[in-house]
Coordinates of N, CA and C in Angstrom, one line a residue:
X1 N -37.2 -0.1 28.1 CA -35.8 -0.4 27.2 C -34.4 -0.1 28.1
X2 N -33.9 -1.0 28.1 CA -32.6 -1.3 28.9 C -31.5 -1.1 27.7
X3 N -30.4 -0.4 28.4 CA -29.3 0.0 27.9 C -28.2 -1.0 28.2
X4 N -27.6 -1.8 27.6 CA -26.6 -2.9 28.3 C -25.2 -2.2 27.9
X5 N -24.8 -1.1 27.8 CA -23.5 -0.6 27.3 C -22.6 -0.3 28.7
X6 N -21.5 -0.9 28.7 CA -20.8 -0.9 29.7 C -19.4 -0.3 29.4
X7 N -19.1 0.8 29.9 CA -18.0 1.6 29.5 C -16.6 0.8 29.9
X8 N -16.7 0.1 30.8 CA -15.4 -0.6 31.3 C -15.1 -2.0 30.6
X9 N -16.3 -2.5 30.2 CA -16.1 -3.7 29.1 C -15.4 -3.0 27.9
X10 N -16.1 -2.2 27.3 CA -15.5 -1.5 25.9 C -13.9 -1.0 26.1
X11 N -13.6 -0.3 27.2 CA -12.2 -0.2 27.4 C -11.5 -1.2 27.4
X12 N -11.7 -2.3 28.2 CA -11.1 -3.7 28.3 C -11.2 -4.4 26.8
X13 N -11.9 -4.1 26.3 CA -12.1 -4.9 24.6 C -11.0 -4.0 23.9
X14 N -11.1 -2.7 24.1 CA -10.2 -1.8 23.3 C -8.5 -2.2 23.7
X15 N -8.3 -2.2 25.0 CA -7.2 -2.4 25.3 C -6.7 -3.8 24.9
X16 N -7.6 -5.1 25.0 CA -7.3 -6.3 24.6 C -6.7 -6.3 22.7
X17 N -7.8 -5.4 22.3 CA -7.4 -5.2 20.6 C -5.8 -4.6 20.7
X18 N -5.5 -3.7 21.4 CA -4.4 -3.1 20.9 C -3.2 -3.8 21.5
X19 N -3.4 -4.7 22.4 CA -2.5 -6.0 23.0 C -2.2 -6.7 21.8
X20 N -3.2 -7.1 21.1 CA -3.2 -8.0 19.8 C -2.6 -7.6 18.8
X21 N -2.9 -6.4 18.4 CA -2.2 -5.4 17.2 C -0.8 -5.5 17.6
X22 N -0.4 -5.1 18.7 CA 1.0 -5.3 19.0 C 1.9 -6.4 19.0
X23 N 1.1 -7.5 19.4 CA 1.5 -8.7 19.1 C 1.7 -9.1 17.8
X24 N 0.8 -8.9 16.7 CA 1.0 -9.1 15.8 C 2.0 -8.3 14.7
X25 N 2.2 -7.1 15.3 CA 3.2 -6.2 14.8 C 4.6 -6.8 15.1
X26 N 5.1 -7.3 15.8 CA 6.1 -7.9 16.4 C 6.4 -9.2 15.5
X27 N 5.4 -9.6 14.8 CA 5.6 -10.9 14.0 C 6.1 -10.6 12.6
X28 N 6.1 -9.0 12.4 CA 6.5 -8.6 11.1 C 7.9 -8.7 10.7
X29 N 8.2 -9.3 9.5 CA 9.5 -9.3 9.0 C 9.7 -8.4 8.2
X30 N 10.7 -7.4 8.6 CA 10.7 -6.2 7.6 C 12.0 -6.3 6.7
X31 N 11.8 -6.0 5.4 CA 13.1 -6.1 4.6 C 14.3 -5.3 4.9
X32 N 15.5 -5.8 4.9 CA 16.7 -5.2 4.9 C 17.0 -4.1 4.0
X33 N 17.9 -3.3 4.0 CA 18.2 -2.2 3.1 C 18.4 -2.9 1.6
X34 N 19.1 -3.9 1.5 CA 19.5 -4.2 0.2 C 18.0 -4.9 -0.5
X35 N 17.3 -5.6 0.4 CA 15.8 -6.0 -0.1 C 15.2 -5.1 -0.7
X36 N 14.8 -3.7 0.2 CA 13.9 -2.7 -0.1 C 14.6 -1.8 -1.1
X37 N 15.7 -1.5 -1.4 CA 16.8 -1.1 -2.6 C 16.3 -1.8 -3.6
X38 N 16.6 -3.0 -3.9 CA 16.1 -3.8 -4.7 C 14.7 -3.4 -5.4
X39 N 13.7 -3.7 -4.7 CA 12.5 -3.5 -5.1 C 12.3 -2.0 -5.2
X40 N 12.7 -1.1 -4.9 CA 12.5 0.3 -5.3 C 13.2 0.5 -6.8
X41 N 14.3 -0.2 -6.8 CA 14.8 -0.1 -8.3 C 14.0 -0.8 -9.2
X42 N 13.6 -2.1 -8.8 CA 12.7 -2.7 -9.8 C 11.4 -1.9 -10.2
X43 N 11.1 -1.2 -8.8 CA 9.4 -0.3 -9.5 C 10.1 0.8 -10.3
X44 N 11.2 1.2 -10.1 CA 11.6 2.6 -10.8 C 11.6 2.0 -12.5
X45 N 12.4 0.9 -12.6 CA 12.6 0.5 -13.8 C 11.1 0.2 -14.6
X46 N 10.3 -0.5 -13.8 CA 8.9 -0.9 -14.6 C 8.3 0.4 -14.8
X47 N 8.2 1.6 -13.9 CA 7.4 2.8 -14.4 C 8.1 3.5 -15.5
X48 N 9.4 3.4 -15.6 CA 10.1 4.0 -16.7 C 9.7 3.4 -18.2
X49 N 9.7 2.1 -17.8 CA 9.5 1.3 -19.2 C 7.7 1.7 -19.5
X50 N 6.9 1.6 -18.7 CA 5.6 1.7 -18.8 C 5.5 3.0 -19.3
X51 N 6.1 4.0 -18.8 CA 6.1 5.6 -19.4 C 6.5 5.6 -20.9
X52 N 7.5 5.0 -21.1 CA 8.1 5.0 -22.2 C 7.0 4.2 -23.6
X53 N 6.7 3.3 -23.2 CA 5.7 2.6 -24.1 C 4.5 3.3 -24.3
X54 N 3.6 3.8 -23.1 CA 2.5 4.6 -23.0 C 2.9 6.0 -23.7
X55 N 3.8 6.6 -23.7 CA 4.4 7.6 -24.4 C 4.3 7.6 -26.0
X56 N 5.2 6.3 -26.2 CA 5.0 6.0 -27.9 C 3.8 5.4 -28.5
X57 N 2.8 4.9 -27.5 CA 1.6 4.7 -28.0 C 1.0 6.2 -28.3
X58 N 0.9 7.1 -27.2 CA 0.4 8.5 -27.3 C 0.8 9.1 -28.7
X59 N 2.0 9.1 -28.8 CA 2.8 9.9 -30.1 C 2.0 9.0 -31.4
X60 N 2.0 7.7 -31.1 CA 1.5 7.0 -32.7 C 0.1 7.5 -32.7
X61 N -0.7 7.3 -31.8 CA -2.3 7.9 -31.8 C -2.2 9.2 -32.4
X62 N -1.6 10.3 -31.9 CA -1.6 11.6 -32.0 C -1.3 11.6 -33.7
X63 N -0.3 11.0 -34.3 CA -0.1 10.9 -35.6 C -1.1 10.2 -36.6
X64 N -1.7 9.2 -35.9 CA -3.0 8.9 -36.6 C -4.1 9.9 -36.5
X65 N -4.5 10.4 -35.4 CA -5.4 11.3 -35.5 C -5.2 12.4 -36.5
X66 N -4.0 13.0 -36.6 CA -3.6 14.2 -37.2 C -3.5 13.8 -39.0
X67 N -3.4 12.4 -39.5 CA -3.7 12.1 -40.6 C -4.9 11.9 -40.8
X68 N -6.0 11.2 -39.9 CA -7.4 11.2 -40.2 C -8.1 12.6 -40.1
X69 N -7.9 13.3 -39.3 CA -8.4 14.8 -39.3 C -8.1 15.8 -40.0
X70 N -6.7 15.7 -40.3 CA -6.1 16.5 -41.8 C -5.1 17.4 -41.1

């Protein structure tokens, strides 16, 4: 049984992988401050709305259970 593992080839592959990652990372277009602030506000509004809706559903179901159970 022969073992065909070459540490130099593994290091070369890892190095090439990191070079490729760096190249792809440079292609990323990051949002400017206005864009990410708008996205953050949008997320906060949606979270607040869903919190309100789920809270109202919870209160409503609690009232129904109160009437059913007594």
